[in-house]
Amino acid sequence: MADIKINQIATQNFFQIPQIFMTRTEKKVENGKMLKIKYTSDYAKELSNDAKLAYAALYNRCQLSIKSYELGKKDFVDEDGSIFLIYTIEDLMDLLDKSRGTVIKIKKELNKLGLLREMRQGLNNPNKLYLQLVDASHQIVEFYDELGNPINLSDNRTETLEGQGSLNFGLPKNELQEVQILDASKNELSKNTHIDTKLDTHINWQESFLMLSDNTFLDKACLNYIAQCSPDYVSAKKFIDTVYQTKKLVCKEWSDYLKSKKIADDCIEIVGEDFNQDLFHTIQRIFAKNKILVNQGKNFLNQDGFIFKVLLNFWRSCAFEINHNQMTYLYGKICLSDKIELKL
C-alpha cells in the first residue's frame, strides 16, 4: 500500500469513465437552509458497473486508434472518419476478463442506451463495433430540501412542445409528436414533486446549470449565455433539451431519407462540436428576437414552437453541409458540382 502523493497523479494511467455515468450530490446552504442537488442519469441508473468499465476500456482503445491515425495508420478509421473496433466475443472476454454471458449482457446494455452500434461485415467476419458518444440529454438533476423531500424550481414551466407538427418541418405530424413530449423521468424535473415554497432556490441555479458542460458538446460560454437569458433552471434546461431533440430528429430524418433513396445504409450522426460556433450564433439570434419583442411590448404566440423550428432548421443545414452540399435536402434530387440535377 502507498498513499497518493501530489506529484504522482500525472504518472498514472486510468480508464476514463464519463462523469454522467455516476450519481453525485452537492450540498448548498441558501437562506440558512440546506439544499441538496443530485446529479444522475439514465446511464447511472441502468448501466451495470461492468458495462461502465467496459465503455471506459473500449473508449481507451478508440483513443489508441486516434493516436495511430495521427501516425498515418488508418486500419481502424472508416471513410467517414469514424473510429471502429474489431472485437469478437472471445476478444472482449479477454479484454474485460469476463465470462461469455457477462460480455453478451454488457453489449446489450450499451446497445440499449445507444452507446454501442455494430456493423455486420458478412459471413465469418467479426462485426465492426462503433462506440458512441454519451448524450447529455440523459442528465437528470434532482433537488431536495434539508429533510430529504424532493423540490422543484418551478411548478408550471415543465411543458410539452406544442404546435410543432407542421408540414413545414418535412415530417408527418404524428412523427413529430413522438419527440415533442418531454419525458419527466429523463429530461425534466417532475411536475408532481413536492414544492417547498419557503426555500429560495433561485440564487445559484446558474452555477448548477453550468455544470452540464461536463456532459454536453456546448461550451461554458454558450451555456452561460443561455443561463443569463433564461428566467430559471427549468427553462434553461428545457432549451438544452430542445437542442438535443431537434439534432436527434434531423439525424433520423436525414438517415431515413438516404435509406429510402438507397444512397446510404448507415445512420448519420451530426457531431455537435463541429458546429458549436454556428449554434451559439443561432442561439443568440433566438434570444435577440425575444428581447426585441419584449422591448416592443409584444410576446411570442408560441415561443416553444419558434425555438423548435429555428433549431430544427439549423441542424438541417448542418446535415446538408455534412453531405458536402451535393444533395438537395428532402427534395428528391442531387445537385452536382456542375449544377446538373440528378433525379432520384
mmCIF file of N, CA and C in Angstrom, residues 55-111:
data_model
loop_
_atom_site.group_PDB
_atom_site.id
_atom_site.type_symbol
_atom_site.label_atom_id
_atom_site.label_comp_id
_atom_site.label_asym_id
_atom_site.label_seq_id
_atom_site.Cartn_x
_atom_site.Cartn_y
_atom_site.Cartn_z
ATOM 1 N N TYR A 55 -17.245 0.305 -21.208
ATOM 2 C CA TYR A 55 -17.248 1.523 -22.032
ATOM 3 C C TYR A 55 -15.903 2.240 -21.898
ATOM 4 N N ALA A 56 -15.400 2.338 -20.669
ATOM 5 C CA ALA A 56 -14.119 3.010 -20.444
ATOM 6 C C ALA A 56 -12.987 2.287 -21.167
ATOM 7 N N ALA A 57 -12.996 0.950 -21.127
ATOM 8 C CA ALA A 57 -11.949 0.171 -21.789
ATOM 9 C C ALA A 57 -12.017 0.335 -23.304
ATOM 10 N N LEU A 58 -13.214 0.306 -23.861
ATOM 11 C CA LEU A 58 -13.375 0.474 -25.305
ATOM 12 C C LEU A 58 -13.037 1.902 -25.731
ATOM 13 N N TYR A 59 -13.370 2.859 -24.876
ATOM 14 C CA TYR A 59 -13.022 4.251 -25.175
ATOM 15 C C TYR A 59 -11.506 4.417 -25.218
ATOM 16 N N ASN A 60 -10.815 3.735 -24.332
ATOM 17 C CA ASN A 60 -9.357 3.762 -24.330
ATOM 18 C C ASN A 60 -8.800 3.212 -25.639
ATOM 19 N N ARG A 61 -9.418 2.147 -26.156
ATOM 20 C CA ARG A 61 -8.986 1.571 -27.435
ATOM 21 C C ARG A 61 -9.241 2.555 -28.582
ATOM 22 N N CYS A 62 -10.336 3.293 -28.490
ATOM 23 C CA CYS A 62 -10.620 4.305 -29.514
ATOM 24 C C CYS A 62 -9.552 5.399 -29.505
ATOM 25 N N GLN A 63 -9.117 5.790 -28.314
ATOM 26 C CA GLN A 63 -8.075 6.806 -28.215
ATOM 27 C C GLN A 63 -6.766 6.312 -28.825
ATOM 28 N N LEU A 64 -6.454 5.037 -28.613
ATOM 29 C CA LEU A 64 -5.251 4.461 -29.212
ATOM 30 C C LEU A 64 -5.352 4.458 -30.729
ATOM 31 N N SER A 65 -6.554 4.191 -31.247
ATOM 32 C CA SER A 65 -6.752 4.206 -32.699
ATOM 33 C C SER A 65 -6.571 5.614 -33.259
ATOM 34 N N ILE A 66 -7.018 6.611 -32.501
ATOM 35 C CA ILE A 66 -6.836 8.000 -32.936
ATOM 36 C C ILE A 66 -5.351 8.349 -32.996
ATOM 37 N N LYS A 67 -4.595 7.918 -31.991
ATOM 38 C CA LYS A 67 -3.152 8.171 -31.989
ATOM 39 C C LYS A 67 -2.476 7.469 -33.158
ATOM 40 N N SER A 68 -2.916 6.239 -33.462
ATOM 41 C CA SER A 68 -2.358 5.512 -34.607
ATOM 42 C C SER A 68 -2.675 6.230 -35.910
ATOM 43 N N TYR A 69 -3.890 6.770 -35.994
ATOM 44 C CA TYR A 69 -4.296 7.506 -37.194
ATOM 45 C C TYR A 69 -3.416 8.736 -37.393
ATOM 46 N N GLU A 70 -3.078 9.404 -36.295
ATOM 47 C CA GLU A 70 -2.223 10.588 -36.380
ATOM 48 C C GLU A 70 -0.818 10.230 -36.852
ATOM 49 N N LEU A 71 -0.446 8.955 -36.680
ATOM 50 C CA LEU A 71 0.860 8.476 -37.145
ATOM 51 C C LEU A 71 0.784 7.902 -38.552
ATOM 52 N N GLY A 72 -0.383 8.011 -39.172
ATOM 53 C CA GLY A 72 -0.525 7.568 -40.551
ATOM 54 C C GLY A 72 -1.164 6.211 -40.738
ATOM 55 N N LYS A 73 -1.576 5.557 -39.656
ATOM 56 C CA LYS A 73 -2.208 4.241 -39.757
ATOM 57 C C LYS A 73 -3.724 4.408 -39.739
ATOM 58 N N LYS A 74 -4.375 3.909 -40.787
ATOM 59 C CA LYS A 74 -5.813 4.118 -40.939
ATOM 60 C C LYS A 74 -6.599 2.810 -40.870
ATOM 61 N N ASP A 75 -6.045 1.823 -40.186
ATOM 62 C CA ASP A 75 -6.665 0.496 -40.157
ATOM 63 C C ASP A 75 -8.033 0.494 -39.488
ATOM 64 N N PHE A 76 -8.243 1.381 -38.533
ATOM 65 C CA PHE A 76 -9.489 1.350 -37.765
ATOM 66 C C PHE A 76 -10.267 2.660 -37.876
ATOM 67 N N VAL A 77 -10.172 3.291 -39.032
ATOM 68 C CA VAL A 77 -10.922 4.510 -39.331
ATOM 69 C C VAL A 77 -11.651 4.298 -40.646
ATOM 70 N N ASP A 78 -12.967 4.503 -40.640
ATOM 71 C CA ASP A 78 -13.724 4.278 -41.871
ATOM 72 C C ASP A 78 -13.702 5.512 -42.764
ATOM 73 N N GLU A 79 -14.410 5.429 -43.892
ATOM 74 C CA GLU A 79 -14.384 6.513 -44.877
ATOM 75 C C GLU A 79 -15.019 7.801 -44.364
ATOM 76 N N ASP A 80 -15.816 7.708 -43.298
ATOM 77 C CA ASP A 80 -16.448 8.895 -42.718
ATOM 78 C C ASP A 80 -15.631 9.506 -41.587
ATOM 79 N N GLY A 81 -14.470 8.909 -41.304
ATOM 80 C CA GLY A 81 -13.642 9.402 -40.218
ATOM 81 C C GLY A 81 -14.040 8.886 -38.852
ATOM 82 N N SER A 82 -14.915 7.889 -38.806
ATOM 83 C CA SER A 82 -15.361 7.310 -37.534
ATOM 84 C C SER A 82 -14.435 6.174 -37.114
ATOM 85 N N ILE A 83 -14.167 6.111 -35.818
ATOM 86 C CA ILE A 83 -13.331 5.055 -35.263
ATOM 87 C C ILE A 83 -14.171 3.802 -35.038
ATOM 88 N N PHE A 84 -13.653 2.653 -35.461
ATOM 89 C CA PHE A 84 -14.336 1.397 -35.169
ATOM 90 C C PHE A 84 -13.358 0.415 -34.538
ATOM 91 N N LEU A 85 -13.899 -0.580 -33.881
ATOM 92 C CA LEU A 85 -13.111 -1.617 -33.217
ATOM 93 C C LEU A 85 -13.503 -2.968 -33.782
ATOM 94 N N ILE A 86 -12.562 -3.866 -33.832
ATOM 95 C CA ILE A 86 -12.826 -5.239 -34.268
ATOM 96 C C ILE A 86 -12.597 -6.161 -33.078
ATOM 97 N N TYR A 87 -13.676 -6.598 -32.470
ATOM 98 C CA TYR A 87 -13.584 -7.496 -31.321
ATOM 99 C C TYR A 87 -14.654 -8.578 -31.440
ATOM 100 N N THR A 88 -14.227 -9.816 -31.388
ATOM 101 C CA THR A 88 -15.181 -10.912 -31.270
ATOM 102 C C THR A 88 -15.608 -11.019 -29.805
ATOM 103 N N ILE A 89 -16.576 -11.861 -29.545
ATOM 104 C CA ILE A 89 -16.983 -12.095 -28.157
ATOM 105 C C ILE A 89 -15.796 -12.593 -27.347
ATOM 106 N N GLU A 90 -15.025 -13.483 -27.951
ATOM 107 C CA GLU A 90 -13.858 -14.037 -27.253
ATOM 108 C C GLU A 90 -12.822 -12.950 -26.959
ATOM 109 N N ASP A 91 -12.623 -12.046 -27.927
ATOM 110 C CA ASP A 91 -11.681 -10.942 -27.710
ATOM 111 C C ASP A 91 -12.130 -10.065 -26.539
ATOM 112 N N LEU A 92 -13.428 -9.791 -26.485
ATOM 113 C CA LEU A 92 -13.959 -8.970 -25.396
ATOM 114 C C LEU A 92 -13.858 -9.694 -24.059
ATOM 115 N N MET A 93 -14.019 -11.002 -24.093
ATOM 116 C CA MET A 93 -13.850 -11.783 -22.861
ATOM 117 C C MET A 93 -12.442 -11.613 -22.318
ATOM 118 N N ASP A 94 -11.449 -11.617 -23.214
ATOM 119 C CA ASP A 94 -10.059 -11.434 -22.789
ATOM 120 C C ASP A 94 -9.803 -9.999 -22.337
ATOM 121 N N LEU A 95 -10.328 -9.028 -23.099
ATOM 122 C CA LEU A 95 -10.094 -7.623 -22.777
ATOM 123 C C LEU A 95 -10.685 -7.252 -21.423
ATOM 124 N N LEU A 96 -11.906 -7.719 -21.168
ATOM 125 C CA LEU A 96 -12.629 -7.328 -19.960
ATOM 126 C C LEU A 96 -12.473 -8.328 -18.821
ATOM 127 N N ASP A 97 -11.874 -9.477 -19.135
ATOM 128 C CA ASP A 97 -11.717 -10.548 -18.147
ATOM 129 C C ASP A 97 -13.074 -10.952 -17.573
ATOM 130 N N LYS A 98 -14.036 -11.167 -18.480
ATOM 131 C CA LYS A 98 -15.385 -11.544 -18.087
ATOM 132 C C LYS A 98 -15.820 -12.792 -18.845
ATOM 133 N N SER A 99 -16.839 -13.453 -18.308
ATOM 134 C CA SER A 99 -17.369 -14.650 -18.951
ATOM 135 C C SER A 99 -18.137 -14.280 -20.214
ATOM 136 N N ARG A 100 -18.424 -15.277 -21.032
ATOM 137 C CA ARG A 100 -19.152 -15.045 -22.276
ATOM 138 C C ARG A 100 -20.533 -14.430 -22.005
ATOM 139 N N GLY A 101 -21.231 -14.982 -21.028
ATOM 140 C CA GLY A 101 -22.556 -14.469 -20.700
ATOM 141 C C GLY A 101 -22.519 -13.018 -20.252
ATOM 142 N N THR A 102 -21.506 -12.659 -19.458
ATOM 143 C CA THR A 102 -21.385 -11.280 -18.980
ATOM 144 C C THR A 102 -21.081 -10.326 -20.124
ATOM 145 N N VAL A 103 -20.216 -10.749 -21.050
ATOM 146 C CA VAL A 103 -19.875 -9.907 -22.201
ATOM 147 C C VAL A 103 -21.103 -9.651 -23.068
ATOM 148 N N ILE A 104 -21.894 -10.687 -23.303
ATOM 149 C CA ILE A 104 -23.116 -10.525 -24.101
ATOM 150 C C ILE A 104 -24.074 -9.562 -23.403
ATOM 151 N N LYS A 105 -24.183 -9.691 -22.085
ATOM 152 C CA LYS A 105 -25.047 -8.789 -21.306
ATOM 153 C C LYS A 105 -24.545 -7.346 -21.385
ATOM 154 N N ILE A 106 -23.236 -7.156 -21.308
ATOM 155 C CA ILE A 106 -22.648 -5.821 -21.395
ATOM 156 C C ILE A 106 -22.971 -5.175 -22.737
ATOM 157 N N LYS A 107 -22.813 -5.935 -23.813
ATOM 158 C CA LYS A 107 -23.089 -5.399 -25.148
ATOM 159 C C LYS A 107 -24.556 -4.995 -25.282
ATOM 160 N N LYS A 108 -25.443 -5.795 -24.719
ATOM 161 C CA LYS A 108 -26.867 -5.473 -24.781
ATOM 162 C C LYS A 108 -27.168 -4.180 -24.024
ATOM 163 N N GLU A 109 -26.539 -4.001 -22.863
ATOM 164 C CA GLU A 109 -26.756 -2.786 -22.071
ATOM 165 C C GLU A 109 -26.281 -1.549 -22.829
ATOM 166 N N LEU A 110 -25.085 -1.622 -23.398
ATOM 167 C CA LEU A 110 -24.537 -0.482 -24.124
ATOM 168 C C LEU A 110 -25.369 -0.169 -25.362
ATOM 169 N N ASN A 111 -25.804 -1.212 -26.046
ATOM 170 C CA ASN A 111 -26.622 -1.022 -27.245
ATOM 171 C C ASN A 111 -27.973 -0.401 -26.907
#
